[in-house]
Coordinates of C-alpha atoms and ligand atoms in Angstrom, one line a residue:
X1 CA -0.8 -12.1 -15.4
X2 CA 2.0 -13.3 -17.4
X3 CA 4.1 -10.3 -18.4
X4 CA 6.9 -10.7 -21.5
X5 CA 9.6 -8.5 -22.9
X6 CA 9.6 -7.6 -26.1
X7 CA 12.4 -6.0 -28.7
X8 CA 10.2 -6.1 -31.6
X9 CA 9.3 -2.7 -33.6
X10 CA 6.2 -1.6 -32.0
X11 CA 4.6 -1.9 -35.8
X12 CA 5.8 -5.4 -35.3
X13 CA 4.0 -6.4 -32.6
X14 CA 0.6 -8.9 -32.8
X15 CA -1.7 -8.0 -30.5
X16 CA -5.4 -7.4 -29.4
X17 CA -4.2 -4.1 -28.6
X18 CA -0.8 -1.7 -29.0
X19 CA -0.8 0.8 -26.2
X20 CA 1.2 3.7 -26.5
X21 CA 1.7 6.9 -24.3
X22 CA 0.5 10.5 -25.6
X23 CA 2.8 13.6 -24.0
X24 CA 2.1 17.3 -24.7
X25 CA 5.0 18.9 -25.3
X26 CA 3.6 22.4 -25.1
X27 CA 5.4 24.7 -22.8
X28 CA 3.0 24.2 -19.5
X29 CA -0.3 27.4 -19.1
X30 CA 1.5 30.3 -17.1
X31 CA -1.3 32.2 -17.1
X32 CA -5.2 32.8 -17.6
X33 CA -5.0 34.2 -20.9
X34 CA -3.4 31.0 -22.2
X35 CA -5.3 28.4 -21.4
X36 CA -6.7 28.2 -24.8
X37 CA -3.3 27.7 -25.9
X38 CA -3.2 24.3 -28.3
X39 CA -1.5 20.7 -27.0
X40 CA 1.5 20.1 -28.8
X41 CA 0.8 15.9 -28.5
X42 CA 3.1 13.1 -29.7
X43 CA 3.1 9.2 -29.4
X44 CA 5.9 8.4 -26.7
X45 CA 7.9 6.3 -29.3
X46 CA 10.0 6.5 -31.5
X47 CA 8.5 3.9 -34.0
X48 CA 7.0 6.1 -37.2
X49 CA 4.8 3.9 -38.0
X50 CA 3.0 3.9 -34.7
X51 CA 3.1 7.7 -35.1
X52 CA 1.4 7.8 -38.1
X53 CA -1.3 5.7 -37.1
X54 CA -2.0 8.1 -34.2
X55 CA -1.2 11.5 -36.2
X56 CA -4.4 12.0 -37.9
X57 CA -6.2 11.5 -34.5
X58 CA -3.6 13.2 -32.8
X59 CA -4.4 16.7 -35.6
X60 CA -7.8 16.4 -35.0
X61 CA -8.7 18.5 -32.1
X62 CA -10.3 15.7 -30.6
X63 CA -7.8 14.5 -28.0
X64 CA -6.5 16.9 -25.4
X65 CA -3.2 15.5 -23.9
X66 CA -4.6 15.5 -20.3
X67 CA -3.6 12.7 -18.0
X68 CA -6.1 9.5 -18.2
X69 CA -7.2 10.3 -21.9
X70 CA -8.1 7.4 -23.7
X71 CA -8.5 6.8 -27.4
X72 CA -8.7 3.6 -29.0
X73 CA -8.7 3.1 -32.6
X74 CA -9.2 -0.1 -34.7
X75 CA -7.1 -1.7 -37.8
X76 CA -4.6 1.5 -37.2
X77 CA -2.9 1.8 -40.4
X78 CA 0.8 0.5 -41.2
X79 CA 0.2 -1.7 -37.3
X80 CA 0.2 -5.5 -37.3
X81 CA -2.0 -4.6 -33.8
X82 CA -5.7 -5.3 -34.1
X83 CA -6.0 -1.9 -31.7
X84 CA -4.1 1.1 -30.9
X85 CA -5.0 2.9 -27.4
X86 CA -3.5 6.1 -26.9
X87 CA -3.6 7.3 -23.6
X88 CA -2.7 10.5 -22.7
X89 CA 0.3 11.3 -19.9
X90 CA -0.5 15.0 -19.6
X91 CA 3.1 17.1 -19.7
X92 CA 5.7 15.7 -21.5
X93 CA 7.8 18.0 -19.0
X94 CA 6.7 16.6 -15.8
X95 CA 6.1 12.9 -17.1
X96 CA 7.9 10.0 -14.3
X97 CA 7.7 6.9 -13.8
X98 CA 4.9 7.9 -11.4
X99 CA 2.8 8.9 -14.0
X100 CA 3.5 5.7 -15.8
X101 CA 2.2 3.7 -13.4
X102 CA -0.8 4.7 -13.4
X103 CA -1.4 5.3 -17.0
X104 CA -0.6 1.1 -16.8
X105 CA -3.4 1.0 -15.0
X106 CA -5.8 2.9 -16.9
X107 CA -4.5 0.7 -20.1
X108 CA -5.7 -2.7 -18.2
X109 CA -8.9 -0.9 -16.6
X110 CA -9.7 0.5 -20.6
X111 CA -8.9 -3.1 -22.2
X112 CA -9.8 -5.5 -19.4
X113 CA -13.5 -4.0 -19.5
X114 CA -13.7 -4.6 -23.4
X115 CA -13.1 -8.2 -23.4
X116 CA -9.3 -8.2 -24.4
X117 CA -7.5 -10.5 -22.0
X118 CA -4.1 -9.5 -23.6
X119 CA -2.0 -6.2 -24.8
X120 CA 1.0 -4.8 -25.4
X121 CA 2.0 -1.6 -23.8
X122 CA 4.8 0.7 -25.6
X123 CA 7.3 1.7 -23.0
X124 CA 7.6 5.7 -23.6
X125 CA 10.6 7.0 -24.6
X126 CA 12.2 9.5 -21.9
X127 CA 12.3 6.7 -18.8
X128 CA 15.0 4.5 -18.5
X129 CA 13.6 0.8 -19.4
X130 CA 14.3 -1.1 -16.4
X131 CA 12.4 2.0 -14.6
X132 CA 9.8 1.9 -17.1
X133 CA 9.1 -1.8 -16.9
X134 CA 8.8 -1.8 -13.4
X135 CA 6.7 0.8 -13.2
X136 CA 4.3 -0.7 -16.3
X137 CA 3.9 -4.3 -14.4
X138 CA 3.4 -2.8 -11.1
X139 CA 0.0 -0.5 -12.7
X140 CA -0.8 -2.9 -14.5
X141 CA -0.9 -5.0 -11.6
X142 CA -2.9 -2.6 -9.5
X143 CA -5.5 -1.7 -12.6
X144 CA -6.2 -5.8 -12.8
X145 CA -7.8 -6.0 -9.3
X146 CA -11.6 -6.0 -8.4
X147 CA -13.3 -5.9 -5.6
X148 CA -16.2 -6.8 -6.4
X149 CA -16.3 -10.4 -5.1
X150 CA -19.9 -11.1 -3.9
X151 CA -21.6 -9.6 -6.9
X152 CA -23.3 -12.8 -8.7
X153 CA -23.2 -11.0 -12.1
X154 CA -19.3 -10.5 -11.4
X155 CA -17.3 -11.1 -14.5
X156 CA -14.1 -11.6 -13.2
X157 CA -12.8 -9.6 -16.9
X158 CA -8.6 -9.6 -16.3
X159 CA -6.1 -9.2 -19.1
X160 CA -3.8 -12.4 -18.6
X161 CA -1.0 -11.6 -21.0
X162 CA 1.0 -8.2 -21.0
X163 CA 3.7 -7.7 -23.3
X164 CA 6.1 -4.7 -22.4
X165 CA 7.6 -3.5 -25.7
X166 CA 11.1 -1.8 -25.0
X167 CA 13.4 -0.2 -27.8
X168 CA 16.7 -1.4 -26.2
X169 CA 18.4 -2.8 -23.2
X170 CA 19.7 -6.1 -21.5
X171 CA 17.2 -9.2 -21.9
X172 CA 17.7 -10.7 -18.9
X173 CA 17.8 -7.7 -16.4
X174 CA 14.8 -7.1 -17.8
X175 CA 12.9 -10.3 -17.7
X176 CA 14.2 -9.7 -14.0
X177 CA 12.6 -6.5 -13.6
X178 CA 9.2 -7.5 -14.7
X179 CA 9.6 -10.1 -13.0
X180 CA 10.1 -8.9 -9.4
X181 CA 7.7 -6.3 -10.2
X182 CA 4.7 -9.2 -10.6
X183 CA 6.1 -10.3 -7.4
X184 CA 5.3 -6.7 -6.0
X185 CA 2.1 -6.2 -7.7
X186 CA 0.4 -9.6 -6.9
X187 CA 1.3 -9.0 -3.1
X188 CA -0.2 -5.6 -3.6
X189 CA -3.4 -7.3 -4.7
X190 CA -3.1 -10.3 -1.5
X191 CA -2.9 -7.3 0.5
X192 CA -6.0 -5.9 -0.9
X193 CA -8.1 -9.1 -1.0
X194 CA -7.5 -9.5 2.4
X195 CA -8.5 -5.7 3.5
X196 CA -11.5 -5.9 1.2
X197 CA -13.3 -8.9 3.3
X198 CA -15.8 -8.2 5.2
X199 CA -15.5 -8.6 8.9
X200 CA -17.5 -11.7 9.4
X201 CA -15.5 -13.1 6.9
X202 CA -11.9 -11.9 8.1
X203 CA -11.7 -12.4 11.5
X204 CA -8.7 -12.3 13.1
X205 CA -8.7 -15.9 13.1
X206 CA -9.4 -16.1 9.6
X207 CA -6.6 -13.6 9.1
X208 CA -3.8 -16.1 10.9
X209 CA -5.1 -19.0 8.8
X210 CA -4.7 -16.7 5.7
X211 CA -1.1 -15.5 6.5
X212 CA -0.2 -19.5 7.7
X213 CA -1.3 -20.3 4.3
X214 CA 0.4 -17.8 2.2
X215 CA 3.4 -18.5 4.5
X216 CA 3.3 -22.0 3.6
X217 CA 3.6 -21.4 0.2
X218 CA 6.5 -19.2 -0.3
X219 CA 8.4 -20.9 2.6
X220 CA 8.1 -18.5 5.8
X221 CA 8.3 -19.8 9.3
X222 CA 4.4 -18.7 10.6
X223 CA 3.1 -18.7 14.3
X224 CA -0.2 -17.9 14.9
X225 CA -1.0 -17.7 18.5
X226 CA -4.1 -16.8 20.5
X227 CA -5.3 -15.5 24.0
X228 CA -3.2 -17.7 26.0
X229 CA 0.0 -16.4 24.2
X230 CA -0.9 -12.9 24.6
X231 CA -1.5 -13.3 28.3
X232 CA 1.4 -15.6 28.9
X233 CA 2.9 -12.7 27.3
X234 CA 1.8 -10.0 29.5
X235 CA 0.3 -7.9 26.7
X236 CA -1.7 -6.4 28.5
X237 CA -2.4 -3.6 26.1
X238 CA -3.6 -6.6 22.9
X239 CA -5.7 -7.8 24.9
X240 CA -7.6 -4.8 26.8
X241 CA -8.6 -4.7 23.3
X242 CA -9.5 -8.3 22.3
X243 CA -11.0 -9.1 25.9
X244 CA -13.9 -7.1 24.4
X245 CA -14.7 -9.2 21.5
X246 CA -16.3 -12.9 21.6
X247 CA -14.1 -13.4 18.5
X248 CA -10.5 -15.0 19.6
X249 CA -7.5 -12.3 18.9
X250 CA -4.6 -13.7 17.0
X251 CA -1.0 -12.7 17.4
X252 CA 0.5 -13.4 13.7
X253 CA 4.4 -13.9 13.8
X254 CA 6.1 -14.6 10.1
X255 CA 9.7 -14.4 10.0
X256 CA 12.0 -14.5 7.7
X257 CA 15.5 -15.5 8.5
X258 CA 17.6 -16.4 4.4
X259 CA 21.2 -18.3 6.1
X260 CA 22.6 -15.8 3.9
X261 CA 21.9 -12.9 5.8
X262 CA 24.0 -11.7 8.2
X263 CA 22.9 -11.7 12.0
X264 CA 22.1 -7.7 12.1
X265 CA 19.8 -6.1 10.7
X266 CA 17.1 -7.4 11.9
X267 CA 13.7 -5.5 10.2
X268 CA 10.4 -5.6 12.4
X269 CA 7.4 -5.1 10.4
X270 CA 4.8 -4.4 12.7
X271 CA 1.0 -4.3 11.2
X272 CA -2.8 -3.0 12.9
X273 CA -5.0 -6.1 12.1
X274 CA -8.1 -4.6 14.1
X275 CA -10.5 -6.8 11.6
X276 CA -13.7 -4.6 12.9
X277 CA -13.7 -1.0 14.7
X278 CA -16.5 -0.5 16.5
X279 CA -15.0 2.2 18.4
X280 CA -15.6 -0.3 21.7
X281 CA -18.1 1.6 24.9
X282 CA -16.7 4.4 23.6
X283 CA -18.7 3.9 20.4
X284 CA -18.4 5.3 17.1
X285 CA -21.6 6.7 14.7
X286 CA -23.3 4.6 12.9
X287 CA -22.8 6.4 9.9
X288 CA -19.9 5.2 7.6
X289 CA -19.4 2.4 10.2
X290 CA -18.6 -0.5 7.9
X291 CA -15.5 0.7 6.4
X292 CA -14.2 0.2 9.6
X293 CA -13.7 -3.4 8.5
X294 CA -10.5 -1.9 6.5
X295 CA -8.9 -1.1 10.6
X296 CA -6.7 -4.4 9.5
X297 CA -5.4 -2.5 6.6
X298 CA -1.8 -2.3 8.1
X299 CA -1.7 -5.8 9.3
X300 CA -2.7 -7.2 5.4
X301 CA -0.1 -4.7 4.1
X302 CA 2.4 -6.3 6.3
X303 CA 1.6 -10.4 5.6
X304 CA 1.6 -8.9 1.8
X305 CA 5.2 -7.4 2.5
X306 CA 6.2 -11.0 4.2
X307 CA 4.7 -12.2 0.9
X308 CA 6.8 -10.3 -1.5
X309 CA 10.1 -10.2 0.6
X310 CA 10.4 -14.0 0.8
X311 CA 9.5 -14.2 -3.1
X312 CA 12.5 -11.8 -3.7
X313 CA 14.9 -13.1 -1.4
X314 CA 16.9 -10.3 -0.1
X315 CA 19.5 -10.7 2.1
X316 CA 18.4 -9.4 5.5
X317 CA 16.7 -10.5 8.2
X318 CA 12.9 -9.7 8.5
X319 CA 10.3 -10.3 11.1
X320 CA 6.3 -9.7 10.9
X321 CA 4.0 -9.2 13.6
X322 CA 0.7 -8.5 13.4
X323 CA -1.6 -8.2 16.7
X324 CA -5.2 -8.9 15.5
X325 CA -8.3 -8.6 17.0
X326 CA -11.7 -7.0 17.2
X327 CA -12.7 -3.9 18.8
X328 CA -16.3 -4.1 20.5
X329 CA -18.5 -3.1 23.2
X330 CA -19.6 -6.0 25.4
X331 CA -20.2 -6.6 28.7
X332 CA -16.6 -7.7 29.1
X333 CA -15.1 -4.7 27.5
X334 CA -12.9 -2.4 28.8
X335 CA -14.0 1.3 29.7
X336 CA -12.9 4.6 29.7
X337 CA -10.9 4.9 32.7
X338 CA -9.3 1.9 33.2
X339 CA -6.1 0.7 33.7
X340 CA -4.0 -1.4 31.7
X341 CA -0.5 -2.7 31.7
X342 CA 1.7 -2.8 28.8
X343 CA 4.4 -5.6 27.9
X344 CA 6.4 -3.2 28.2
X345 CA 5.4 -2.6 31.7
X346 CA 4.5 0.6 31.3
X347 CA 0.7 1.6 32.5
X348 CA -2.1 2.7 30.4
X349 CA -5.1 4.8 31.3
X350 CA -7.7 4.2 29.0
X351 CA -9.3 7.5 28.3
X352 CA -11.0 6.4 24.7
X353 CA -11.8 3.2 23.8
X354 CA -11.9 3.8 20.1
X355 CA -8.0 4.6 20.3
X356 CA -7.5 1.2 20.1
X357 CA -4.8 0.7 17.4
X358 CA -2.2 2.4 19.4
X359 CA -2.7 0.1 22.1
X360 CA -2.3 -3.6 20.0
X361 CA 0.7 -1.7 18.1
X362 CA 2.4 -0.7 21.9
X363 CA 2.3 -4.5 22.5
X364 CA 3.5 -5.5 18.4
X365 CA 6.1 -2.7 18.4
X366 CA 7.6 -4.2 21.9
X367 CA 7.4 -7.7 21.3
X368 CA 9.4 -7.2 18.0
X369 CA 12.3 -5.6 20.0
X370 CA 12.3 -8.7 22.4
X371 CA 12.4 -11.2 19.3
X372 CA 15.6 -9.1 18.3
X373 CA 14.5 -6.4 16.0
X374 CA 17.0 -3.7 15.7
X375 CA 14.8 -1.4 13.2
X376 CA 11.3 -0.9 13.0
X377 CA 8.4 0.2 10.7
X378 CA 4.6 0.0 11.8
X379 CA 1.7 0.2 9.5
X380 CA -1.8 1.4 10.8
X381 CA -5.0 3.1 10.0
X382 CA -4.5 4.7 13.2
X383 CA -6.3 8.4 13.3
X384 CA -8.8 10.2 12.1
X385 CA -6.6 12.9 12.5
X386 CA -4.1 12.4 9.7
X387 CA -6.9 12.1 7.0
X388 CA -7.8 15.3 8.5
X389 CA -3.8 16.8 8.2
X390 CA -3.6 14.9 4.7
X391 CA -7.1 14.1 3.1
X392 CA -6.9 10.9 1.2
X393 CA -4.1 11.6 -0.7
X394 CA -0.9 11.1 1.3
X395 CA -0.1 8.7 3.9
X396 CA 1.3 10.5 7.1
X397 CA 5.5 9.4 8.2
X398 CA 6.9 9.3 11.4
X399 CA 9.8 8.4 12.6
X400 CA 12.3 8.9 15.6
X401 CA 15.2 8.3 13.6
X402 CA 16.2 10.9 10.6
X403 CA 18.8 8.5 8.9
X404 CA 16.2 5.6 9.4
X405 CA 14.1 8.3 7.8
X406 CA 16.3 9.1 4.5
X407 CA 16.1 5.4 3.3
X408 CA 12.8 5.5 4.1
X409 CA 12.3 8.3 1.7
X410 CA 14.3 7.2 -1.2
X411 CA 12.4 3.8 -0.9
X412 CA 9.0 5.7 -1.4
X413 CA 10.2 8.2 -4.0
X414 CA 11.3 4.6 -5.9
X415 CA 8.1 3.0 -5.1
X416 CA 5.8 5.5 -6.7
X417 CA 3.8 6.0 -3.2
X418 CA 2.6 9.2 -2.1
X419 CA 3.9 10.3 1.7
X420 CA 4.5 12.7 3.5
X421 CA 6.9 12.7 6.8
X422 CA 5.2 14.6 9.6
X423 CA 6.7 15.9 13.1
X424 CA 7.3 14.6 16.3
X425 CA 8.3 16.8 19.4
X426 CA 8.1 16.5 23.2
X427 CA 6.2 19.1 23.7
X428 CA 3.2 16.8 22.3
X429 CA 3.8 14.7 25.4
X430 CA 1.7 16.7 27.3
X431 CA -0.8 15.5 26.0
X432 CA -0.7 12.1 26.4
X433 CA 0.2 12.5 30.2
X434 CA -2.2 10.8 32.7
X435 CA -2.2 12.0 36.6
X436 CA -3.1 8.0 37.3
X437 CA -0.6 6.0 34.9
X438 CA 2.2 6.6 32.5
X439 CA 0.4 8.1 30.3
X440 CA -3.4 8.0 28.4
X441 CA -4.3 6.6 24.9
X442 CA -5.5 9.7 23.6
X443 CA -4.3 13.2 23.0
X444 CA -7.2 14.5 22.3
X445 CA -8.5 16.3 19.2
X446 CA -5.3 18.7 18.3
X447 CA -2.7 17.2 16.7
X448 CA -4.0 14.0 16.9
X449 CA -2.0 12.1 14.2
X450 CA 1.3 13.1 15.9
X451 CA 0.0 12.7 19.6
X452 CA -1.0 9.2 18.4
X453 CA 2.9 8.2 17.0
X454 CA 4.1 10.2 20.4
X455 CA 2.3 7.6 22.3
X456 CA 4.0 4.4 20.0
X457 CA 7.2 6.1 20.2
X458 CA 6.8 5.5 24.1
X459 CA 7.3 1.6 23.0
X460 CA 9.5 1.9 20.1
X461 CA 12.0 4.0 22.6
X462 CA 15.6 4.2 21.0
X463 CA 15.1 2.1 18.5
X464 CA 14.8 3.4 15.6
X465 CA 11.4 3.7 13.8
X466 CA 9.3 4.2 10.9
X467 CA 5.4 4.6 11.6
X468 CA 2.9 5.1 8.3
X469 CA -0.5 6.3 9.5
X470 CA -2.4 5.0 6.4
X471 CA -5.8 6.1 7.8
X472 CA -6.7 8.3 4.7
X473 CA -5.3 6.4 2.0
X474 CA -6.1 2.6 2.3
X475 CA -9.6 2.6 1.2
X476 CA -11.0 4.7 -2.0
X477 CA -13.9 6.0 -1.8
X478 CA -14.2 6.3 -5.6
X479 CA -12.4 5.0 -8.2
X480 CA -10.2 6.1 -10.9
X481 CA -9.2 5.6 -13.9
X482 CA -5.8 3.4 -12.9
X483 CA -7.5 1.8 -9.6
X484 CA -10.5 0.1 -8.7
X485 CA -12.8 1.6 -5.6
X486 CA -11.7 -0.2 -2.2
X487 CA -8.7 -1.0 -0.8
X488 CA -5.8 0.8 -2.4
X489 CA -3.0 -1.6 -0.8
X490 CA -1.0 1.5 0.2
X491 CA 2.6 1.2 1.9
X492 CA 3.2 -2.4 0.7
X493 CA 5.5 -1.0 -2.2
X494 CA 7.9 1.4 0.0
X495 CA 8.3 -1.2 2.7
X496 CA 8.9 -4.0 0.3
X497 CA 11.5 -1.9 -1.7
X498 CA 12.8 -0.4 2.0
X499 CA 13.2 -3.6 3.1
X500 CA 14.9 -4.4 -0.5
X501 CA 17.8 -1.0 0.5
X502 CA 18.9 -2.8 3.6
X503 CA 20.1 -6.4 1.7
X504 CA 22.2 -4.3 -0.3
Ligands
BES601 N1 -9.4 3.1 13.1 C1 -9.6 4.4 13.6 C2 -9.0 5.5 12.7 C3 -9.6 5.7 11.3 C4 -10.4 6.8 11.1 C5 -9.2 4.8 10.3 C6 -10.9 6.9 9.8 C7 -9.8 5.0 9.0 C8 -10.6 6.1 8.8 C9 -8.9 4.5 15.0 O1 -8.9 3.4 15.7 C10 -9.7 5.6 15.7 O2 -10.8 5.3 16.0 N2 -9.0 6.6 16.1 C11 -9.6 7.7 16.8 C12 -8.7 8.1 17.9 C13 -9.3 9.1 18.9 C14 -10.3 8.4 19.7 C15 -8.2 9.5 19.8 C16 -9.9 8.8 15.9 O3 -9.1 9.1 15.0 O4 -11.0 9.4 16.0
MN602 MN1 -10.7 3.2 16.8
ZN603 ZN1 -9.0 1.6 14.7

């Protein structure tokens, strides 16, 4: 997608199709007995002519002003635009950058599908523009992407051209802005073409060859290493999960090192690339199985971060690991009860098989301390448990580290990603205590989200440490009107601009 910036009166503008923003400035319902109260609805700009082209629509009755509206109209009066699609942005009180976003989205989704390959969206008054732009490319980005790839009667429909129309500001800040945004957006969508293969066609091998390739072209160092690596390493949690699986594991290592950055900080971002869950012997139902090939979501989220950060250049050191394997039964798999022995050296008594992230992330999270890491952030699809806490909604934080924690959340808040930080406390290590070993892999059913981060936080230790259980939100189960079903490429955004805080 190529995205411009226009300064041209929105009347101006020639184009397949104007977008422009609806807000209801009617005092929000207090109570049942107005909830038959009228919108009060107004274009989002401040051109009249593109508000009289929408006004007799706008008197009708017909729209209502609630978020995802869309109406599209043809030859709109007084508009060199061939189209004008109003969609609605629901209170003009509550209205972000948030909602922006996604009404971006729902612009490209509304268009794409209708043959128009090009548009021009109207940045609404009320958000600052270099805010606004950001937040248009970055939907737009996200609406573009289907997953669809196997279909044979896939049409591939994608608008190609987007032109941000902006009443005022600096040219080249931005042309800057949308520009980086693309950046963030297109590794957004890497992320998600990765997590939306199927597991015969994204084995962990497959995986390493896709991250060596991206690698290649924006110039990261890559290392992809296999079994012998892991062993020579000692990880002896990796690979009592990939000793299961006839398919190699890979060990991905990216690293970005800019001379311009000074020595410290160093960032570790530490991904779950289990390419197929099976749950292992201790098996999982059949039903609802095969979106257990998305278990690699945090490892794609991670090469798509690598991606984006060495696109943007900020000054800072950052390192990605991603431990990748399969989890399967098999006649060399390990079992309930066993034994294993960390990198860490600490020992492992394998009460669930199927709690199988936490033990390739013990070994990631490690390893990135000994390569010089001073902070961390890990991304999984870790528990059942935090979709439970959560639903599908909001991704679950952790962290052992409250400042870490702060730029954390002012990164997410700017990235327009729903999160939401959840506890940690000793008293959870209880649970995870083993009368063999150091301690077991699972807590059990209670609190099963936060006794999964207690047992990474035993390999994080001191230093400080972000986990994001993205169980619940990397795969949509339906789509909406912004987003297509299927991997939503959660996380990608708040580590990028997270990583982004520290260069600065
Ligand atoms: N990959 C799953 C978690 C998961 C569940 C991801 C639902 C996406 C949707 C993870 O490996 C797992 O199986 N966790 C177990 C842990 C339990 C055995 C302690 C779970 O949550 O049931
Ligand atoms: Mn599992
Ligand atoms: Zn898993």
């Amino acid at each position: 997608m190529k995205t411009t910036i226009s300064f041209s009166a929105p009347a101006e503008v020639e184009t397949e199709s104007l977008v422009a923003v609806v807000l209801d400035h009617a005092e929000p319902v207090a109570n049942e007995k107005e909830k038959d109260k009228k919108p009060e609805l107004k274009v989002a700009s401040a051109d009249p002519a593109v508000q009289s082209a929408a006004a007799g629509l706008l008197a009708s009755g017909e729209v209502t002003g609630k978020a995802f509206e869309t109406n599209l109209l043809h030859k709109p009066p007084g508009l060199q635009a061939k189209r004008l699609l109003l969609v609605s942005g629901g209170s003009a009180k509550k209205f972000s950058s948030y909602d922006l976003r996604r009404i971006a989205g729902t612009a490209v989704r509304t268009l794409k599908t209708r043959a128009m390959r090009s548009f021009a969206f109207v940045a609404p008054l009320g958000i600052p523009a270099e805010e606004a732009v950001r937040a248009i490319v970055e939907g737009a980005c996200v609406g573009n992407f289907e997953p669809d790839y196997y279909r044979s009667d896939r049409k591939d429909q994608k608008i190609d051209d987007l032109t941000i129309v902006v009443a005022a500001g600096d040219e080249v800040r931005l042309s800057k802005a949308a520009e980086e945004s693309q950046i963030v957006g297109e590794s957004q969508n890497f992320t998600r073409d990765l997590v939306n293969e199927p597991s015969n066609r994204m084995t962990p091998t497959i995986l390493g060859e896709r991250a060596k390739k991206m690698s290649t072209e924006v110039g990261l160092k890559c290392e992809v290493y296999g079994a012998d690596k892991i062993k020579e390493l000692k990880m002896g949690a990796f690979w009592s999960v990939a000793q299961g699986s006839d398919e190699p594991p890979a060990l991905i290592v990216m690293k970005y090192e800019p001379a311009s950055a000074p020595e410290k900080p160093v960032l570790g971002l530490v991904g779950k690339g289990i390419t197929f869950d099976t749950g292992g012997i201790s098996i999982k139902p059949a039903d609802g199985m095969e979106k257990m090939k998305s278990d690699m979501a945090g490892g794609a989220t991670m090469i798509g971060a690598m991606r984006a950060i060495a696109l943007l250049k900020p000054k800072v050191k950052v390192i990605g690991i991603v431990c990748a394997t399969e989890n399967m039964p098999s006649g060399k798999a390990q079992k309930p009860g066993d034994v294993q022995v960390a990198m860490s050296g600490k020992t492992i008594e394998i009460i669930n098989t199927d709690a199988e992230g936490r033990l390739v992330l013990a070994d990631g999270l490690y390893y990135a301390r000994q390569l010089g890491c001073t902070h961390l952030v890990d991304a999984a699809t870790l528990t059942g448990a935090v979709v439970v806490a959560l639903g599908h909604h909001i991704a679950g934080v952790f962290t052992n580290d409250d400042l870490l924690y702060e730029r954390f959340r002012s990164a997410n808040a700017k990235a327009g990603e729903k999160m939401w930080r959840m506890p940690l406390d000793d008293e959870y290590k209880e649970q995870i205590r083993s009368s063999i070993a150091d301690i077991v892999n699972s807590g059990g059913r209670w609190g099963g989200a936060i006794t999964a981060a207690m047992f990474l936080k035993e390999f994080a230790e001191e230093t400080p440490w972000i986990h994001l259980d993205i169980a619940g939100t990397a795969w949509l189960d339906e789509q909406k009107p912004w987003i297509a079903k299927g991997p939503s490429g959660i996380a990608l955004r708040s580590v990028v601009e997270f990583v982004k805080g520290f260069a600065q």
